[in-house]
CSV table of C-alpha atoms in Angstrom, one decimal:
chain,number,residue,atom,x,y,z
E,99,MET,CA,27.0,-46.1,18.3
E,100,PRO,CA,25.3,-44.1,21.1
E,101,PHE,CA,22.6,-41.7,20.0
E,102,HIS,CA,23.8,-38.1,20.3
E,103,VAL,CA,21.3,-35.5,21.7
E,104,PRO,CA,22.2,-32.1,20.2
E,105,GLU,CA,22.7,-29.2,22.5
E,106,PRO,CA,19.8,-26.8,22.5
E,107,ALA,CA,20.4,-23.6,20.5
E,108,ARG,CA,21.1,-20.5,22.6
E,109,GLY,CA,18.4,-18.0,22.9
E,110,LEU,CA,18.3,-15.2,20.3
E,111,ARG,CA,18.2,-11.6,21.7
E,112,VAL,CA,15.3,-9.7,20.2
E,113,VAL,CA,14.8,-6.0,20.7
E,114,LEU,CA,11.8,-3.9,19.7
E,115,LEU,CA,12.0,-0.3,18.5
E,116,GLY,CA,8.7,1.3,19.2
E,117,CYS,CA,5.8,0.2,21.3
E,118,GLY,CA,2.6,1.7,19.9
E,119,VAL,CA,-0.4,-0.3,18.8
E,120,VAL,CA,1.7,-2.7,16.6
E,121,GLY,CA,4.7,-2.8,18.9
E,122,THR,CA,2.5,-3.8,21.9
E,123,GLU,CA,1.0,-6.7,19.9
E,124,VAL,CA,4.4,-7.8,18.8
E,125,ALA,CA,5.6,-7.8,22.4
E,126,ARG,CA,2.5,-9.7,23.5
E,127,MET,CA,3.0,-12.4,20.9
E,128,LEU,CA,6.7,-12.8,21.7
E,129,LEU,CA,6.0,-13.1,25.4
E,130,GLU,CA,2.8,-15.2,25.3
E,131,GLN,CA,3.8,-17.6,22.4
E,132,GLY,CA,7.4,-18.2,23.4
E,133,PRO,CA,7.4,-22.0,23.3
E,134,ASP,CA,5.7,-22.2,19.9
E,135,LEU,CA,7.9,-19.5,18.4
E,136,ALA,CA,11.0,-21.2,19.8
E,137,ALA,CA,10.0,-24.6,18.2
E,138,ARG,CA,9.4,-22.9,14.8
E,139,ALA,CA,12.5,-20.8,14.9
E,140,GLY,CA,14.8,-23.5,16.4
E,141,ALA,CA,15.8,-21.4,19.4
E,142,PRO,CA,14.2,-19.3,22.1
E,143,LEU,CA,13.3,-15.8,21.1
E,144,GLU,CA,14.2,-13.6,24.1
E,145,LEU,CA,12.7,-10.1,24.1
E,146,VAL,CA,15.4,-8.3,26.0
E,147,GLY,CA,14.3,-4.6,25.5
E,148,ILE,CA,11.9,-2.2,24.0
E,149,ALA,CA,13.0,1.3,23.0
E,150,VAL,CA,10.4,4.0,23.6
E,151,GLN,CA,10.4,7.8,23.9
E,152,ASP,CA,8.6,7.9,27.2
E,153,VAL,CA,9.2,5.0,29.6
E,154,ASP,CA,6.6,6.4,32.1
E,155,ARG,CA,3.6,6.5,29.8
E,156,PRO,CA,0.8,4.1,30.8
E,157,ARG,CA,0.9,1.0,28.7
E,158,ASP,CA,-0.8,-2.4,28.3
E,159,PRO,CA,0.2,-4.6,31.3
E,160,VAL,CA,1.8,-7.1,28.9
E,161,VAL,CA,4.7,-4.6,28.3
E,162,ARG,CA,6.8,-5.0,31.4
E,163,ARG,CA,8.3,-1.8,32.8
E,164,ASP,CA,11.8,-3.4,33.1
E,165,LEU,CA,11.9,-4.0,29.4
E,166,LEU,CA,11.5,-0.3,28.5
E,167,THR,CA,14.4,2.0,27.8
E,168,LYS,CA,15.1,5.3,25.9
E,169,ASP,CA,18.6,4.0,25.0
E,170,ALA,CA,17.8,2.5,21.6
E,171,GLU,CA,21.5,2.5,20.5
E,172,ALA,CA,22.5,0.3,23.3
E,173,LEU,CA,19.7,-2.1,22.6
E,174,VAL,CA,20.5,-2.6,18.9
E,175,ASP,CA,24.3,-3.0,19.7
E,176,GLY,CA,23.6,-6.2,21.6
E,177,ALA,CA,20.8,-7.7,19.5
E,178,ASP,CA,20.5,-10.7,17.2
E,179,ILE,CA,17.2,-9.5,15.7
E,180,VAL,CA,15.9,-5.9,15.7
E,181,ILE,CA,12.2,-5.3,15.1
E,182,GLU,CA,11.4,-1.7,14.0
E,183,VAL,CA,7.8,-0.5,14.3
E,184,MET,CA,8.4,3.1,15.3
E,185,GLY,CA,7.7,4.6,11.8
E,186,GLY,CA,9.2,7.6,10.2
E,187,THR,CA,12.5,7.8,8.4
E,188,GLU,CA,14.6,9.1,11.3
E,189,PRO,CA,15.8,7.9,13.7
E,190,ALA,CA,14.6,4.6,12.3
E,191,ARG,CA,17.1,4.6,9.4
E,192,THR,CA,20.1,5.4,11.6
E,193,LEU,CA,19.1,2.7,14.1
E,194,LEU,CA,18.6,0.0,11.5
E,195,LEU,CA,21.9,0.8,9.8
E,196,ARG,CA,23.6,0.6,13.2
E,197,ALA,CA,21.9,-2.8,13.9
E,198,ILE,CA,23.0,-4.1,10.5
E,199,GLU,CA,26.5,-3.0,11.0
E,200,ALA,CA,26.5,-4.8,14.4
E,201,GLY,CA,25.4,-8.0,12.7
E,202,ALA,CA,21.8,-8.1,13.6
E,203,ALA,CA,19.0,-9.2,11.4
E,204,VAL,CA,16.3,-6.6,10.8
E,205,VAL,CA,12.5,-6.8,10.6
E,206,THR,CA,10.6,-3.6,9.8
E,207,ALA,CA,7.1,-2.5,9.1
E,208,ASN,CA,8.3,0.9,7.9
E,209,LYS,CA,6.9,1.5,4.4
E,210,ALA,CA,7.9,5.2,4.4
E,211,LEU,CA,11.5,4.4,5.1
E,212,LEU,CA,11.7,1.6,2.6
E,213,ALA,CA,10.0,3.6,-0.1
E,214,ALA,CA,12.3,6.6,0.5
E,215,ASP,CA,15.6,4.8,1.1
E,216,GLY,CA,15.2,1.1,1.0
E,217,PRO,CA,18.3,0.5,-1.3
E,218,THR,CA,20.6,1.9,1.4
E,219,LEU,CA,19.3,-0.7,3.9
E,220,TYR,CA,19.3,-3.5,1.4
E,221,LYS,CA,22.9,-2.7,0.4
E,222,ALA,CA,24.0,-2.5,4.0
E,223,ALA,CA,22.3,-5.8,4.9
E,224,ASP,CA,23.9,-7.6,1.8
E,225,SER,CA,27.4,-6.3,2.7
E,226,ALA,CA,27.0,-7.4,6.3
E,227,GLY,CA,25.5,-10.8,5.4
E,228,VAL,CA,22.3,-10.3,7.4
E,229,ASP,CA,18.6,-10.5,6.7
E,230,ILE,CA,16.2,-7.7,6.2
E,231,TYR,CA,12.5,-8.6,6.1
E,232,TYR,CA,9.5,-6.3,5.6
E,233,GLU,CA,6.3,-8.3,5.0
E,234,ALA,CA,4.3,-6.0,7.3
E,235,ALA,CA,5.3,-2.9,5.4
E,236,VAL,CA,2.9,-3.3,2.5
E,237,ALA,CA,-0.4,-4.9,3.6
E,238,GLY,CA,-0.5,-5.8,7.2
E,239,ALA,CA,-1.4,-9.4,7.7
E,240,ILE,CA,-1.7,-10.1,4.0
E,241,PRO,CA,1.2,-12.1,2.7
E,242,ILE,CA,2.2,-10.3,-0.5
E,243,VAL,CA,5.9,-9.4,-0.2
E,244,ARG,CA,7.0,-13.1,0.0
E,245,PRO,CA,4.7,-14.3,-2.8
E,246,VAL,CA,5.8,-11.6,-5.2
E,247,ARG,CA,9.5,-11.8,-4.3
E,248,GLU,CA,9.8,-15.6,-3.9
E,249,SER,CA,6.7,-17.6,-5.0
E,250,LEU,CA,6.5,-15.7,-8.3
E,251,ALA,CA,10.3,-15.5,-8.8
E,252,GLY,CA,10.0,-18.0,-11.8
E,253,ASP,CA,7.2,-16.1,-13.4
E,254,HIS,CA,6.8,-12.8,-15.2
E,255,VAL,CA,4.5,-10.3,-13.3
E,256,ARG,CA,2.7,-7.9,-15.6
E,257,ARG,CA,0.6,-5.9,-13.3
E,258,VAL,CA,-0.2,-5.3,-9.7
E,259,LEU,CA,-3.5,-3.6,-8.9
E,260,GLY,CA,-4.6,-3.2,-5.3
E,261,ILE,CA,-6.4,-1.5,-2.4
E,262,VAL,CA,-3.5,-1.1,0.0
E,263,ASN,CA,-4.9,1.5,2.4
E,264,GLY,CA,-7.7,0.4,4.7
E,265,THR,CA,-8.5,3.9,5.9
E,266,THR,CA,-9.5,5.2,2.5
E,267,ASN,CA,-11.3,2.0,1.6
E,268,TYR,CA,-13.4,2.4,4.8
E,269,VAL,CA,-14.1,6.0,4.0
E,270,LEU,CA,-15.1,5.3,0.4
E,271,ASP,CA,-17.2,2.3,1.5
E,272,GLN,CA,-19.1,4.5,4.0
E,273,MET,CA,-19.7,7.1,1.4
E,274,ALA,CA,-21.2,4.4,-0.8
E,275,THR,CA,-23.3,2.5,1.8
E,276,SER,CA,-24.3,5.2,4.2
E,277,GLY,CA,-24.4,8.3,2.0
E,278,LEU,CA,-21.8,10.2,4.0
E,279,ASP,CA,-19.7,12.9,2.5
E,280,LEU,CA,-15.9,12.7,2.6
E,281,ASP,CA,-15.4,14.7,5.8
E,282,GLU,CA,-18.1,12.8,7.7
E,283,ALA,CA,-16.6,9.5,6.7
E,284,VAL,CA,-13.1,10.5,7.6
E,285,LYS,CA,-14.3,11.6,11.0
E,286,GLN,CA,-16.1,8.3,11.6
E,287,ALA,CA,-12.9,6.5,10.6
E,288,GLN,CA,-11.0,8.5,13.2
E,289,GLU,CA,-13.5,7.7,15.9
E,290,LEU,CA,-13.1,4.0,15.1
E,291,GLY,CA,-9.3,4.1,15.1
E,292,TYR,CA,-8.9,3.5,11.4
E,293,ALA,CA,-7.6,7.0,10.7
E,294,GLU,CA,-5.0,9.1,12.6
E,295,ALA,CA,-5.8,12.5,14.1
E,296,ASP,CA,-4.0,13.8,11.0
E,297,PRO,CA,-5.3,11.7,8.1
E,298,THR,CA,-3.2,13.4,5.4
E,299,ALA,CA,-1.0,10.4,4.7
E,300,ASP,CA,-4.1,8.2,4.0
E,301,VAL,CA,-6.5,10.6,2.2
E,302,GLU,CA,-3.8,12.2,0.1
E,303,GLY,CA,-2.4,8.9,-1.0
E,304,TYR,CA,1.1,9.1,0.5
E,305,ASP,CA,0.7,5.8,2.4
E,306,ALA,CA,-0.5,4.0,-0.7
E,307,ALA,CA,2.2,5.5,-2.8
E,308,ALA,CA,4.9,4.2,-0.5
E,309,LYS,CA,3.5,0.7,-0.6
E,310,ALA,CA,3.1,0.9,-4.4
E,311,ALA,CA,6.8,1.7,-4.7
E,312,ILE,CA,7.8,-1.3,-2.7
E,313,LEU,CA,5.5,-3.7,-4.7
E,314,ALA,CA,6.7,-2.3,-8.0
E,315,SER,CA,10.3,-2.7,-7.0
E,316,LEU,CA,9.7,-6.4,-6.1
E,317,ALA,CA,7.5,-7.2,-9.1
E,318,PHE,CA,9.6,-5.7,-11.8
E,319,HIS,CA,13.1,-6.0,-10.4
E,320,THR,CA,13.6,-2.3,-10.7
E,321,ARG,CA,14.2,0.3,-8.1
E,322,VAL,CA,11.1,2.5,-7.5
E,323,SER,CA,10.9,5.1,-4.8
E,324,ALA,CA,7.8,6.9,-3.5
E,325,ASP,CA,8.9,10.0,-5.5
E,326,ASP,CA,8.5,7.9,-8.7
E,327,VAL,CA,4.8,7.2,-8.0
E,328,ALA,CA,2.2,9.5,-9.6
E,329,ARG,CA,-0.1,10.2,-6.6
E,330,GLU,CA,-3.6,11.5,-6.3
E,331,GLY,CA,-5.6,11.1,-3.1
E,332,ILE,CA,-9.4,11.0,-2.5
E,333,LYS,CA,-9.9,14.6,-1.3
E,334,GLY,CA,-11.6,15.4,-4.6
E,335,VAL,CA,-14.1,12.5,-4.5
E,336,THR,CA,-17.6,13.6,-3.8
E,337,SER,CA,-20.8,11.8,-2.7
E,338,ASP,CA,-22.1,12.5,-6.2
E,339,ASP,CA,-19.1,10.7,-7.7
E,340,VAL,CA,-19.8,7.7,-5.5
E,341,ALA,CA,-23.6,7.7,-6.3
E,342,TRP,CA,-22.9,8.0,-10.0
E,343,ALA,CA,-20.4,5.1,-9.8
E,344,ALA,CA,-23.1,2.8,-8.4
E,345,ARG,CA,-25.5,3.9,-11.1
E,346,THR,CA,-23.0,3.0,-13.8
E,347,GLY,CA,-22.1,-0.4,-12.3
E,348,HIS,CA,-18.9,0.7,-10.5
E,349,ALA,CA,-17.4,1.2,-7.1
E,350,VAL,CA,-14.9,4.0,-6.3
E,351,LYS,CA,-11.6,2.7,-4.8
E,352,LEU,CA,-8.2,4.3,-4.1
E,353,LEU,CA,-6.0,2.0,-6.2
E,354,ALA,CA,-2.2,1.4,-6.2
E,355,ILE,CA,-1.3,0.4,-9.8
E,356,ALA,CA,2.0,-0.9,-11.0
E,357,GLU,CA,2.4,-2.3,-14.4
E,358,GLN,CA,5.1,-2.9,-17.0
E,359,THR,CA,4.9,-2.4,-20.7
E,360,GLY,CA,7.4,-2.7,-23.5
E,361,GLU,CA,8.4,0.9,-22.8
E,362,GLY,CA,9.0,0.6,-19.0
E,363,VAL,CA,7.3,0.6,-15.6
E,364,SER,CA,4.4,2.8,-14.7
E,365,VAL,CA,3.4,3.2,-11.0
E,366,ARG,CA,0.5,5.4,-9.8
E,367,VAL,CA,-2.0,5.8,-7.0
E,368,HIS,CA,-5.4,7.5,-7.6
E,369,PRO,CA,-9.1,7.0,-7.1
E,370,ALA,CA,-10.7,5.0,-9.8
E,371,LEU,CA,-14.0,3.4,-10.9
E,372,VAL,CA,-13.8,-0.4,-10.6
E,373,PRO,CA,-16.5,-2.5,-12.4
E,374,LEU,CA,-18.7,-4.3,-9.8
E,375,GLU,CA,-17.9,-7.6,-11.4
E,376,HIS,CA,-14.2,-7.1,-10.6
E,377,PRO,CA,-13.0,-8.8,-7.3
E,378,LEU,CA,-11.6,-5.5,-5.9
E,379,ALA,CA,-15.0,-3.8,-6.1
E,380,GLY,CA,-16.3,-6.1,-3.4
E,381,VAL,CA,-13.6,-5.2,-0.9
E,382,LYS,CA,-15.5,-3.6,2.0
E,383,GLY,CA,-14.6,-1.7,5.2
E,384,ALA,CA,-11.0,-1.3,6.2
E,385,PHE,CA,-9.9,-4.5,4.4
E,386,ASN,CA,-7.1,-4.6,1.7
E,387,ALA,CA,-6.8,-6.6,-1.4
E,388,ILE,CA,-4.1,-6.9,-4.1
E,389,PHE,CA,-4.6,-8.4,-7.5
E,390,VAL,CA,-1.5,-9.7,-9.3
E,391,GLU,CA,-1.4,-10.6,-12.9
E,392,ALA,CA,1.4,-12.9,-14.0
E,393,ASP,CA,2.1,-14.7,-17.3
E,394,ALA,CA,2.0,-18.3,-16.1
E,395,ALA,CA,0.2,-18.1,-12.8
E,396,GLY,CA,-2.6,-15.9,-14.3
E,397,PRO,CA,-4.6,-13.6,-12.0
E,398,LEU,CA,-4.0,-14.0,-8.3
E,399,MET,CA,-5.8,-12.1,-5.5
E,400,PHE,CA,-4.6,-11.6,-1.9
E,401,TYR,CA,-7.2,-10.4,0.6
E,402,GLY,CA,-7.3,-9.6,4.3
E,403,GLN,CA,-6.8,-7.1,7.1
E,404,GLY,CA,-4.2,-4.6,5.9
E,405,ALA,CA,-3.8,-2.8,9.2
E,406,GLY,CA,-4.3,-3.0,12.9
E,407,GLY,CA,-2.1,-4.2,15.8
E,408,ARG,CA,-2.6,-7.9,15.8
E,409,PRO,CA,-2.8,-8.4,12.0
E,410,THR,CA,0.4,-6.4,11.4
E,411,ALA,CA,2.1,-8.2,14.3
E,412,SER,CA,1.3,-11.5,12.7
E,413,ALA,CA,3.3,-10.5,9.6
E,414,VAL,CA,6.1,-9.1,11.8
E,415,LEU,CA,6.5,-12.4,13.7
E,416,GLY,CA,6.5,-14.4,10.5
E,417,ASP,CA,9.5,-12.5,9.4
E,418,VAL,CA,11.1,-12.8,12.9
E,419,VAL,CA,10.8,-16.6,12.7
E,420,ALA,CA,12.4,-16.7,9.3
E,421,ALA,CA,15.3,-14.5,10.4
E,422,ALA,CA,15.7,-16.6,13.5
E,423,ARG,CA,15.9,-19.9,11.6
E,424,HIS,CA,18.7,-18.5,9.4
E,425,ARG,CA,20.5,-17.6,12.6
E,426,VAL,CA,20.2,-21.1,14.0
E,427,LEU,CA,20.6,-23.2,10.8
E,428,GLY,CA,22.5,-20.9,8.5
E,429,GLY,CA,21.4,-19.3,5.3
E,430,LYS,CA,20.1,-15.9,4.3
E,431,GLY,CA,16.9,-14.4,3.0
E,432,PRO,CA,16.4,-12.9,-0.5
E,433,GLN,CA,18.5,-9.9,-1.5
E,434,GLU,CA,17.3,-6.9,-3.5
E,435,SER,CA,16.7,-7.9,-7.1
E,436,ILE,CA,17.1,-4.9,-9.5
E,437,TYR,CA,18.7,-6.7,-12.5
E,438,ALA,CA,16.0,-5.5,-14.9
E,439,ALA,CA,16.5,-1.8,-14.2
E,440,ARG,CA,13.5,-0.9,-16.4
E,441,PRO,CA,12.9,2.8,-17.2
E,442,LEU,CA,10.3,4.5,-15.1
E,443,LEU,CA,7.6,6.1,-17.2
E,444,PRO,CA,6.1,9.5,-16.5
E,445,ALA,CA,2.6,9.8,-15.2
E,446,ASP,CA,1.2,10.9,-18.6
E,447,ALA,CA,2.4,7.7,-20.3
E,448,ALA,CA,0.0,5.5,-18.4
E,449,VAL,CA,-2.8,4.0,-20.4
E,450,THR,CA,-6.3,4.2,-18.8
E,451,ARG,CA,-9.9,5.1,-19.4
E,452,TYR,CA,-11.9,8.1,-18.2
E,453,GLN,CA,-15.4,8.6,-17.1
E,454,VAL,CA,-16.3,12.3,-17.3
E,455,ARG,CA,-19.4,14.1,-16.1
E,456,LEU,CA,-20.1,17.6,-17.4
E,457,LEU,CA,-22.9,20.1,-17.4
E,458,VAL,CA,-23.7,21.6,-20.9
E,459,ALA,CA,-26.2,23.9,-22.3
E,460,ASP,CA,-29.3,22.1,-23.5
E,461,LEU,CA,-29.0,23.0,-27.1
E,462,PRO,CA,-29.0,21.0,-30.4
E,463,GLY,CA,-25.6,19.8,-31.5
E,464,VAL,CA,-23.8,19.9,-28.2
E,465,LEU,CA,-23.2,16.2,-28.1
E,466,ALA,CA,-21.7,16.3,-31.6
E,467,GLN,CA,-19.4,19.2,-30.5
E,468,VAL,CA,-18.1,17.3,-27.5
E,469,ALA,CA,-17.6,14.1,-29.5
E,470,GLY,CA,-15.8,16.0,-32.2
E,471,VAL,CA,-13.3,17.5,-29.8
E,472,VAL,CA,-12.7,14.1,-28.2
E,473,GLY,CA,-12.1,12.5,-31.5
E,474,ASP,CA,-9.7,15.4,-32.6
E,475,HIS,CA,-7.4,14.4,-29.7
E,476,GLY,CA,-7.3,10.7,-30.8
E,477,VAL,CA,-9.5,9.5,-28.0
E,478,SER,CA,-12.3,7.0,-28.7
E,479,ILE,CA,-15.7,7.3,-26.9
E,480,ASP,CA,-17.0,4.1,-25.5
E,481,THR,CA,-20.4,5.4,-24.3
E,482,MET,CA,-22.1,8.8,-24.0
E,483,ARG,CA,-25.4,9.4,-22.2
E,484,GLN,CA,-27.4,12.5,-21.4
E,485,THR,CA,-29.7,13.0,-18.4
E,486,GLY,CA,-32.8,15.2,-18.7
E,487,PRO,CA,-32.5,19.0,-19.0
E,488,SER,CA,-32.9,21.1,-15.9
E,489,GLU,CA,-33.2,24.9,-16.2
E,490,GLY,CA,-31.6,25.0,-19.6
E,491,THR,CA,-28.7,22.6,-18.8
E,492,ALA,CA,-28.2,18.9,-19.3
E,493,GLU,CA,-25.7,16.5,-17.8
E,494,LEU,CA,-23.5,14.3,-20.0
E,495,LEU,CA,-21.8,11.2,-18.9
E,496,LEU,CA,-18.9,10.2,-21.2
E,497,THR,CA,-16.8,7.1,-20.9
E,498,THR,CA,-13.7,6.7,-23.1
E,499,HIS,CA,-11.8,3.7,-24.4
E,500,ALA,CA,-8.3,3.2,-23.1
E,501,ALA,CA,-5.8,5.9,-24.1
E,502,ARG,CA,-2.6,7.5,-22.9
E,503,GLU,CA,-3.1,9.8,-19.9
E,504,ALA,CA,-1.6,12.7,-21.8
E,505,SER,CA,-4.1,12.4,-24.6
E,506,LEU,CA,-7.0,12.1,-22.1
E,507,ALA,CA,-5.8,15.1,-20.1
E,508,ALA,CA,-5.5,17.2,-23.3
E,509,THR,CA,-9.0,16.1,-24.3
E,510,ILE,CA,-10.5,17.2,-21.0
E,511,ALA,CA,-8.8,20.6,-21.3
E,512,ALA,CA,-10.1,21.1,-24.8
E,513,VAL,CA,-13.7,20.1,-23.8
E,514,ARG,CA,-13.6,22.6,-20.9
E,515,THR,CA,-13.1,25.4,-23.4
E,516,LEU,CA,-16.2,24.7,-25.5
E,517,GLU,CA,-18.8,27.4,-25.2
E,518,PRO,CA,-21.8,25.2,-24.4
E,519,VAL,CA,-19.9,23.4,-21.6
E,520,ARG,CA,-20.9,25.0,-18.3
E,521,GLU,CA,-18.9,22.8,-15.9
E,522,ILE,CA,-16.9,19.6,-15.8
E,523,THR,CA,-18.1,18.2,-12.5
E,524,SER,CA,-16.1,15.0,-12.3
E,525,VAL,CA,-13.2,13.2,-14.0
E,526,LEU,CA,-12.4,9.7,-12.8
E,527,ARG,CA,-10.3,6.9,-14.2
E,528,VAL,CA,-11.8,3.5,-14.9
E,529,GLU,CA,-9.6,0.5,-14.0
E,530,GLY,CA,-10.0,-3.2,-13.8
């Protein structure tokens, strides 16, 4: 019987929505690594168009002028795979829904859109029988979506704790290592390209909250939106906070925390003190790291570059190859898993520890007064230390045992009213 040589698969039409830093690197990899990508995908990946707002803007030479168009609708109508790296919720949502309705697979890095209205996209993709992938939406080059959604599908994830915003990690690291204050460190991050001209999404925790919502949805099989995430940024973190953290054996990090208890799911983003012996404390610069705790697998840590053009493009292209293989060989990627539908807990139900710094009058019995108020609210003190008096005042450093956020907040409010208490200078959670 003669050997049959199969016909080569037809090329897959790939379009790109957006051509900023990430989009440019995606285009570069598609154009420069064509043969390798084709071998992995099972068919050539043909970049047939790039939708941009301004076709005349100067760009990297790798982005050919003939690929650029302002007509994004026409591009998605004829595509096999649509890559969206334009950001924002609109027109990205409308374009992706249009692409899905037309039968295209979708790859997106848009955490804001997924955290705000991911279920609409997931439902549309499921109904149309097409793939939607979004590895790059959470931690850049770090593979975390696929491990949580697929590799740990047979396990029971208890907690996800991570540094998911490289900008804030760089800022806090510079405050710790160079003694900069917050504004100086943010300005330096902007000069290096780590922070946008408007750094609000980073320093106020919006970016991290969107990523936390995506991770929680995957880990706990429960829909979580950005609005469900209790959010606190790093604007209130001072150079004194960072210095005290080091003196007490901690590093200050902006953490995304998602955990499930017998009551439900808690998701929050806030600055916290992380003990120096914990792996997350050693994450420096603009790097990201995510710590996953599962019943059978135990503790797992994922570390790497969480932002930047080439790292993010790497994750995007991994998804493109997966979607392309399904086009060629058949099959479909994972669907949204929300079977658990666990209740979402309010912010004050979270269980954490506090480290509190306060200035008090240097008088006998003040420590006992503070300790008494703390105990009256059902909160247990782990340690309490006092630094030397200065002009009639002393500084107390109080660390609690774990308690509900509501109890801790009520405790701080009561301590603030004590007559000898001059000022509460800092309240930070302790995690890890």
